[in-house]
mmCIF file of C-alpha atoms and ligand atoms in Angstrom:
data_model
loop_
_atom_site.group_PDB
_atom_site.id
_atom_site.type_symbol
_atom_site.label_atom_id
_atom_site.label_comp_id
_atom_site.label_asym_id
_atom_site.label_seq_id
_atom_site.Cartn_x
_atom_site.Cartn_y
_atom_site.Cartn_z
ATOM 1 C CA UNK A 1 63.641 109.798 87.695
ATOM 2 C CA UNK A 2 64.233 106.183 86.843
ATOM 3 C CA UNK A 3 67.873 105.221 87.313
ATOM 4 C CA UNK A 4 69.781 103.670 84.461
ATOM 5 C CA UNK A 5 70.546 100.018 85.383
ATOM 6 C CA UNK A 6 73.919 100.252 83.628
ATOM 7 C CA UNK A 7 74.850 103.135 85.988
ATOM 8 C CA UNK A 8 73.964 100.996 88.996
ATOM 9 C CA UNK A 9 76.147 98.224 87.605
ATOM 10 C CA UNK A 10 79.023 100.650 87.043
ATOM 11 C CA UNK A 11 78.725 101.793 90.657
ATOM 12 C CA UNK A 12 78.572 98.247 91.948
ATOM 13 C CA UNK A 13 81.644 97.386 89.891
ATOM 14 C CA UNK A 14 83.689 100.227 91.370
ATOM 15 C CA UNK A 15 85.988 99.046 94.086
ATOM 16 C CA UNK A 16 86.426 101.443 96.948
ATOM 17 C CA UNK A 17 89.849 100.540 98.404
ATOM 18 C CA UNK A 18 88.700 101.565 101.884
ATOM 19 C CA UNK A 19 85.610 99.368 101.770
ATOM 20 C CA UNK A 20 87.800 96.430 100.858
ATOM 21 C CA UNK A 21 90.093 97.033 103.808
ATOM 22 C CA UNK A 22 92.802 98.418 101.539
ATOM 23 C CA UNK A 23 94.745 101.490 102.595
ATOM 24 C CA UNK A 24 94.761 103.839 99.602
ATOM 25 C CA UNK A 25 97.981 105.481 100.823
ATOM 26 C CA UNK A 26 99.822 102.164 100.899
ATOM 27 C CA UNK A 27 98.852 100.773 97.499
ATOM 28 C CA UNK A 28 101.783 99.671 95.306
ATOM 29 C CA UNK A 29 102.091 102.114 92.409
ATOM 30 C CA UNK A 30 103.320 99.374 90.073
ATOM 31 C CA UNK A 31 102.073 95.766 90.073
ATOM 32 C CA UNK A 32 103.711 93.228 87.751
ATOM 33 C CA UNK A 33 102.186 89.801 87.096
ATOM 34 C CA UNK A 34 103.601 86.559 85.699
ATOM 35 C CA UNK A 35 100.409 84.984 84.356
ATOM 36 C CA UNK A 36 101.039 81.251 84.501
ATOM 37 C CA UNK A 37 98.986 78.071 84.411
ATOM 38 C CA UNK A 38 96.729 78.420 81.365
ATOM 39 C CA UNK A 39 97.961 75.092 79.981
ATOM 40 C CA UNK A 40 97.480 73.222 83.259
ATOM 41 C CA UNK A 41 94.022 74.714 83.693
ATOM 42 C CA UNK A 42 93.034 73.370 80.269
ATOM 43 C CA UNK A 43 94.687 69.995 80.884
ATOM 44 C CA UNK A 44 92.790 69.554 84.168
ATOM 45 C CA UNK A 45 89.544 70.111 82.288
ATOM 46 C CA UNK A 46 90.629 67.844 79.390
ATOM 47 C CA UNK A 47 90.563 70.844 77.064
ATOM 48 C CA UNK A 48 92.949 72.076 74.411
ATOM 49 C CA UNK A 49 95.750 74.382 75.764
ATOM 50 C CA UNK A 50 94.448 77.199 73.573
ATOM 51 C CA UNK A 51 91.181 77.148 75.529
ATOM 52 C CA UNK A 52 93.258 77.802 78.647
ATOM 53 C CA UNK A 53 94.755 80.874 76.969
ATOM 54 C CA UNK A 54 91.273 82.039 75.925
ATOM 55 C CA UNK A 55 90.054 81.792 79.515
ATOM 56 C CA UNK A 56 93.318 83.490 80.567
ATOM 57 C CA UNK A 57 92.497 86.432 78.301
ATOM 58 C CA UNK A 58 89.201 86.875 80.220
ATOM 59 C CA UNK A 59 91.220 87.014 83.454
ATOM 60 C CA UNK A 60 93.433 89.699 81.864
ATOM 61 C CA UNK A 61 90.314 91.827 81.196
ATOM 62 C CA UNK A 62 89.126 91.387 84.782
ATOM 63 C CA UNK A 63 92.536 92.194 86.306
ATOM 64 C CA UNK A 64 93.002 95.315 84.157
ATOM 65 C CA UNK A 65 89.553 96.570 85.162
ATOM 66 C CA UNK A 66 90.095 95.762 88.846
ATOM 67 C CA UNK A 67 93.540 97.387 89.070
ATOM 68 C CA UNK A 68 92.217 100.551 87.443
ATOM 69 C CA UNK A 69 89.286 100.692 89.835
ATOM 70 C CA UNK A 70 91.451 100.060 92.899
ATOM 71 C CA UNK A 71 93.812 102.859 91.876
ATOM 72 C CA UNK A 72 96.977 101.077 90.704
ATOM 73 C CA UNK A 73 99.019 103.456 88.505
ATOM 74 C CA UNK A 74 101.095 100.911 86.554
ATOM 75 C CA UNK A 75 100.172 97.324 85.693
ATOM 76 C CA UNK A 76 102.636 95.185 83.733
ATOM 77 C CA UNK A 77 101.583 91.740 82.495
ATOM 78 C CA UNK A 78 103.956 89.065 81.164
ATOM 79 C CA UNK A 79 101.949 87.957 78.131
ATOM 80 C CA UNK A 80 104.639 86.415 75.875
ATOM 81 C CA UNK A 81 108.294 85.777 76.668
ATOM 82 C CA UNK A 82 111.233 85.531 74.270
ATOM 83 C CA UNK A 83 111.285 81.815 75.225
ATOM 84 C CA UNK A 84 107.604 81.389 74.251
ATOM 85 C CA UNK A 85 108.609 81.567 70.552
ATOM 86 C CA UNK A 86 109.801 77.976 71.025
ATOM 87 C CA UNK A 87 106.257 76.687 71.660
ATOM 88 C CA UNK A 88 104.470 74.768 68.879
ATOM 89 C CA UNK A 89 103.678 77.015 65.905
ATOM 90 C CA UNK A 90 99.929 76.506 66.347
ATOM 91 C CA UNK A 91 100.047 77.648 69.993
ATOM 92 C CA UNK A 92 102.124 80.729 69.115
ATOM 93 C CA UNK A 93 99.655 81.573 66.329
ATOM 94 C CA UNK A 94 96.712 81.156 68.715
ATOM 95 C CA UNK A 95 98.357 83.438 71.308
ATOM 96 C CA UNK A 96 99.050 86.097 68.649
ATOM 97 C CA UNK A 97 95.474 85.914 67.434
ATOM 98 C CA UNK A 98 94.138 86.243 71.006
ATOM 99 C CA UNK A 99 96.363 89.241 71.518
ATOM 100 C CA UNK A 100 95.088 90.901 68.380
ATOM 101 C CA UNK A 101 91.490 90.191 69.424
ATOM 102 C CA UNK A 102 92.186 91.622 72.881
ATOM 103 C CA UNK A 103 93.628 94.844 71.459
ATOM 104 C CA UNK A 104 90.687 95.339 69.114
ATOM 105 C CA UNK A 105 88.018 94.509 71.687
ATOM 106 C CA UNK A 106 89.534 96.444 74.608
ATOM 107 C CA UNK A 107 90.751 99.561 72.797
ATOM 108 C CA UNK A 108 87.555 101.544 73.301
ATOM 109 C CA UNK A 109 87.314 100.544 76.962
ATOM 110 C CA UNK A 110 90.903 101.735 77.488
ATOM 111 C CA UNK A 111 90.087 105.059 75.828
ATOM 112 C CA UNK A 112 86.940 105.548 77.948
ATOM 113 C CA UNK A 113 88.672 104.473 81.167
ATOM 114 C CA UNK A 114 91.697 106.743 80.693
ATOM 115 C CA UNK A 115 94.141 103.788 80.433
ATOM 116 C CA UNK A 116 97.437 104.378 78.624
ATOM 117 C CA UNK A 117 98.540 101.301 76.692
ATOM 118 C CA UNK A 118 102.179 100.357 76.356
ATOM 119 C CA UNK A 119 104.263 97.388 75.208
ATOM 120 C CA UNK A 120 107.653 96.299 76.514
ATOM 121 C CA UNK A 121 109.733 93.819 74.548
ATOM 122 C CA UNK A 122 110.828 93.131 70.975
ATOM 123 C CA UNK A 123 107.740 94.503 69.204
ATOM 124 C CA UNK A 124 109.452 94.134 65.842
ATOM 125 C CA UNK A 125 109.396 90.312 66.168
ATOM 126 C CA UNK A 126 105.596 90.202 66.441
ATOM 127 C CA UNK A 127 103.400 89.532 63.384
ATOM 128 C CA UNK A 128 102.716 92.733 61.422
ATOM 129 C CA UNK A 129 98.963 92.548 62.130
ATOM 130 C CA UNK A 130 99.654 92.496 65.894
ATOM 131 C CA UNK A 131 102.169 95.356 65.564
ATOM 132 C CA UNK A 132 99.524 97.388 63.714
ATOM 133 C CA UNK A 133 96.921 96.851 66.458
ATOM 134 C CA UNK A 134 99.515 97.735 69.102
ATOM 135 C CA UNK A 135 100.274 100.982 67.291
ATOM 136 C CA UNK A 136 96.563 101.824 66.943
ATOM 137 C CA UNK A 137 95.990 101.172 70.650
ATOM 138 C CA UNK A 138 99.038 103.189 71.688
ATOM 139 C CA UNK A 139 97.951 106.081 69.475
ATOM 140 C CA UNK A 140 94.358 105.965 70.716
ATOM 141 C CA UNK A 141 95.416 106.032 74.375
ATOM 142 C CA UNK A 142 98.609 108.123 74.304
ATOM 143 C CA UNK A 143 97.098 111.229 75.926
ATOM 144 C CA UNK A 144 95.384 109.241 78.694
ATOM 145 C CA UNK A 145 96.520 110.072 82.191
ATOM 146 C CA UNK A 146 95.160 107.142 84.216
ATOM 147 C CA UNK A 147 96.610 103.673 84.721
ATOM 148 C CA UNK A 148 99.428 102.627 82.414
ATOM 149 C CA UNK A 149 98.874 99.062 81.181
ATOM 150 C CA UNK A 150 102.007 97.450 79.772
ATOM 151 C CA UNK A 151 101.997 94.083 78.061
ATOM 152 C CA UNK A 152 105.378 92.354 78.008
ATOM 153 C CA UNK A 153 105.487 90.818 74.520
ATOM 154 C CA UNK A 154 108.446 88.924 73.143
ATOM 155 C CA UNK A 155 110.025 90.166 76.355
ATOM 156 C CA UNK A 156 113.092 88.812 78.117
ATOM 157 C CA UNK A 157 114.903 90.501 80.998
ATOM 158 C CA UNK A 158 118.367 89.465 79.820
ATOM 159 C CA UNK A 159 117.736 90.659 76.258
ATOM 160 C CA UNK A 160 116.513 93.980 77.696
ATOM 161 C CA UNK A 161 119.727 94.321 79.727
ATOM 162 C CA UNK A 162 121.886 93.446 76.714
ATOM 163 C CA UNK A 163 120.089 96.155 74.722
ATOM 164 C CA UNK A 164 120.739 98.666 77.537
ATOM 165 C CA UNK A 165 124.427 97.685 77.830
ATOM 166 C CA UNK A 166 124.904 98.105 74.064
ATOM 167 C CA UNK A 167 123.297 101.555 74.109
ATOM 168 C CA UNK A 168 125.381 102.706 77.077
ATOM 169 C CA UNK A 169 128.567 101.271 75.503
ATOM 170 C CA UNK A 170 127.816 103.133 72.258
ATOM 171 C CA UNK A 171 127.458 106.410 74.197
ATOM 172 C CA UNK A 172 130.863 105.812 75.819
ATOM 173 C CA UNK A 173 132.444 104.867 72.488
ATOM 174 C CA UNK A 174 131.080 108.019 70.838
ATOM 175 C CA UNK A 175 132.346 110.234 73.644
ATOM 176 C CA UNK A 176 128.843 111.252 74.813
ATOM 177 C CA UNK A 177 129.266 109.580 78.205
ATOM 178 C CA UNK A 178 132.272 109.003 80.451
ATOM 179 C CA UNK A 179 132.790 105.623 82.093
ATOM 180 C CA UNK A 180 132.738 107.195 85.564
ATOM 181 C CA UNK A 181 129.364 108.816 84.893
ATOM 182 C CA UNK A 182 127.625 105.419 84.573
ATOM 183 C CA UNK A 183 125.261 104.838 87.507
ATOM 184 C CA UNK A 184 122.276 102.535 88.108
ATOM 185 C CA UNK A 185 120.092 105.416 86.815
ATOM 186 C CA UNK A 186 122.035 105.354 83.529
ATOM 187 C CA UNK A 187 121.149 101.689 83.034
ATOM 188 C CA UNK A 188 117.511 102.236 84.099
ATOM 189 C CA UNK A 189 117.141 105.014 81.517
ATOM 190 C CA UNK A 190 117.932 102.507 78.755
ATOM 191 C CA UNK A 191 115.329 99.910 79.812
ATOM 192 C CA UNK A 192 111.841 99.606 78.273
ATOM 193 C CA UNK A 193 110.520 100.763 81.651
ATOM 194 C CA UNK A 194 112.498 104.041 81.760
ATOM 195 C CA UNK A 195 109.348 106.092 82.366
ATOM 196 C CA UNK A 196 107.918 103.876 85.137
ATOM 197 C CA UNK A 197 108.651 103.295 88.819
ATOM 198 C CA UNK A 198 109.992 99.822 89.628
ATOM 199 C CA UNK A 199 107.271 97.307 90.541
ATOM 200 C CA UNK A 200 106.739 97.147 94.306
ATOM 201 C CA UNK A 201 104.711 93.945 93.972
ATOM 202 C CA UNK A 202 105.310 90.950 91.709
ATOM 203 C CA UNK A 203 102.574 88.315 91.578
ATOM 204 C CA UNK A 204 103.031 84.888 90.005
ATOM 205 C CA UNK A 205 100.201 82.422 89.551
ATOM 206 C CA UNK A 206 100.267 78.604 89.405
ATOM 207 C CA UNK A 207 102.757 78.045 92.212
ATOM 208 C CA UNK A 208 106.094 78.095 90.373
ATOM 209 C CA UNK A 209 108.857 79.730 92.457
ATOM 210 C CA UNK A 210 110.618 81.289 89.467
ATOM 211 C CA UNK A 211 111.206 84.708 87.946
ATOM 212 C CA UNK A 212 111.408 83.346 84.375
ATOM 213 C CA UNK A 213 113.482 86.218 82.957
ATOM 214 C CA UNK A 214 110.874 88.866 83.877
ATOM 215 C CA UNK A 215 111.951 92.431 84.753
ATOM 216 C CA UNK A 216 115.265 91.207 86.184
ATOM 217 C CA UNK A 217 116.631 94.663 86.937
ATOM 218 C CA UNK A 218 113.351 96.280 87.982
ATOM 219 C CA UNK A 219 112.291 93.737 90.641
ATOM 220 C CA UNK A 220 115.397 94.242 92.803
ATOM 221 C CA UNK A 221 113.240 95.277 95.791
ATOM 222 C CA UNK A 222 109.827 93.986 94.725
ATOM 223 C CA UNK A 223 107.713 92.040 97.182
ATOM 224 C CA UNK A 224 106.972 88.650 95.631
ATOM 225 C CA UNK A 225 103.676 86.821 96.038
ATOM 226 C CA UNK A 226 103.258 83.351 94.530
ATOM 227 C CA UNK A 227 99.773 81.856 94.527
ATOM 228 C CA UNK A 228 98.885 78.281 93.576
ATOM 229 C CA UNK A 229 95.829 79.526 91.683
ATOM 230 C CA UNK A 230 96.071 78.896 87.942
ATOM 231 C CA UNK A 231 95.785 82.137 85.940
ATOM 232 C CA UNK A 232 92.339 81.396 84.420
ATOM 233 C CA UNK A 233 90.973 80.913 87.972
ATOM 234 C CA UNK A 234 92.585 84.066 89.394
ATOM 235 C CA UNK A 235 89.885 86.353 90.805
ATOM 236 C CA UNK A 236 89.327 89.958 91.818
ATOM 237 C CA UNK A 237 88.892 88.781 95.431
ATOM 238 C CA UNK A 238 92.312 87.100 95.401
ATOM 239 C CA UNK A 239 93.908 90.205 93.889
ATOM 240 C CA UNK A 240 92.506 92.291 96.753
ATOM 241 C CA UNK A 241 93.668 89.727 99.300
ATOM 242 C CA UNK A 242 97.212 89.841 97.822
ATOM 243 C CA UNK A 243 97.212 93.649 97.964
ATOM 244 C CA UNK A 244 96.193 93.428 101.631
ATOM 245 C CA UNK A 245 99.030 90.974 102.274
ATOM 246 C CA UNK A 246 101.422 93.417 100.570
ATOM 247 C CA UNK A 247 100.187 96.274 102.772
ATOM 248 C CA UNK A 248 100.995 94.214 105.854
ATOM 249 C CA UNK A 249 104.621 93.618 104.846
ATOM 250 C CA UNK A 250 107.579 95.433 106.345
ATOM 251 C CA UNK A 251 109.650 96.773 103.420
ATOM 252 C CA UNK A 252 113.148 97.521 104.680
ATOM 253 C CA UNK A 253 115.222 97.820 101.482
ATOM 254 C CA UNK A 254 118.264 96.291 103.198
ATOM 255 C CA UNK A 255 117.956 98.530 106.242
ATOM 256 C CA UNK A 256 117.132 97.284 109.748
HETATM 257 C C1 FPP B 1 101.181 80.854 80.779
HETATM 258 O O1 FPP B 1 100.443 79.712 80.647
HETATM 259 C C2 FPP B 1 100.726 81.984 80.043
HETATM 260 C C3 FPP B 1 101.261 82.434 78.860
HETATM 261 C C4 FPP B 1 102.243 81.718 78.063
HETATM 262 C C5 FPP B 1 100.912 83.707 78.298
HETATM 263 C C6 FPP B 1 99.809 84.478 78.926
HETATM 264 C C7 FPP B 1 98.716 84.623 77.964
HETATM 265 C C8 FPP B 1 97.446 84.923 78.282
HETATM 266 C C9 FPP B 1 97.014 85.216 79.663
HETATM 267 C C10 FPP B 1 96.363 84.938 77.263
HETATM 268 C C11 FPP B 1 96.381 86.035 76.261
HETATM 269 C C12 FPP B 1 96.909 87.329 76.735
HETATM 270 C C13 FPP B 1 96.366 88.535 76.459
HETATM 271 C C14 FPP B 1 97.032 89.762 76.911
HETATM 272 C C15 FPP B 1 95.109 88.684 75.724
HETATM 273 P P1 FPP B 1 101.207 78.381 80.280
HETATM 274 O O2 FPP B 1 100.785 78.026 78.891
HETATM 275 O O3 FPP B 1 102.670 78.521 80.466
HETATM 276 O O4 FPP B 1 100.602 77.404 81.338
HETATM 277 P P2 FPP B 1 101.273 76.030 81.844
HETATM 278 O O5 FPP B 1 102.549 76.408 82.553
HETATM 279 O O6 FPP B 1 100.234 75.505 82.774
HETATM 280 O O7 FPP B 1 101.489 75.157 80.648
#
C-alpha cells in the first residue's frame, strides 16, 4: 500500500523526547515564556514593528506545536501585558488583529491535537471581537485533555495579586474565612492559574534580565533561562536545548 506523504510528515514532525536526549520523566510540567524582541527583529531588518509581531505569531505556532509533541502539560505565553496598552494605538490594533487571526486559524488544530485553550488576564478589556474568538476557542477545546495553552492577555502580575487580595478580603469581611485560615494556598486559589501547577521553567527571549510583571507569585521557584535570541528567530532546536539545560539543573527549593 502506498503511504500517505502527509502521514510521513506527521511522523517526522513528532518529537520523541528520548531521541532528542530529553528525559521524559524530568520534563517541566509547566513552561512559561516571555516572548520578547519582535520590535528589534523588525528594526534590524528595516521593517515595520508589526512585521516583527507577524513573524512572532509564526514562532508562537511552532512553539505550541513543539511543546505539545515533546509532552509539556502546561504552556503559558505572555502575549500582551497590562503595560502594552500604552503602545501606539496602531500597534495595539495590529496585535489584537493578529491575536484574532491566530485564534481563528489555530482553533481546529487545537481541537484535533487535544489542546485546551485558556486565557489569563483582564479579558474584559480586550476588543469584543477578540473576546468572542477567545470564547469560541475555549468552548471548542474545553473537553480536551492534552496540553493546556494559556495566553496571558492584558495580564499583569500585580493586578492579578490585587484581584486575589480583594477576593480574600471580601471573604474575611463576609465571615466566610477567618484571618488565621489564610495560607499561601488561599492566595493561589484566587489567581488566574488556580488550576495549574506553578511553572518550573521560565524562558525569556531577547536578552533582557527582567520579569516584567509576569506571574510574580507563580515563579517563586521557577528556573529562569534568558536567551539573546529575538522571539521571531526562536527555534524548536533552541527550545529543546533549553529543556536539556533545565534537566541538568539542581533544583533545591531552599534546601541544601
Ligand atoms: C514583544 O516584542 C512581544 C509582544 C509585545 C507581544 C508578543 C506578541 C506576539 C508574539 C505576536 C502575536 C501573538 C499571538 C499569540 C498570535 P516587543 O515589541 O516588545 O519587542 P522589542 O522589545 O524588541 O521592541
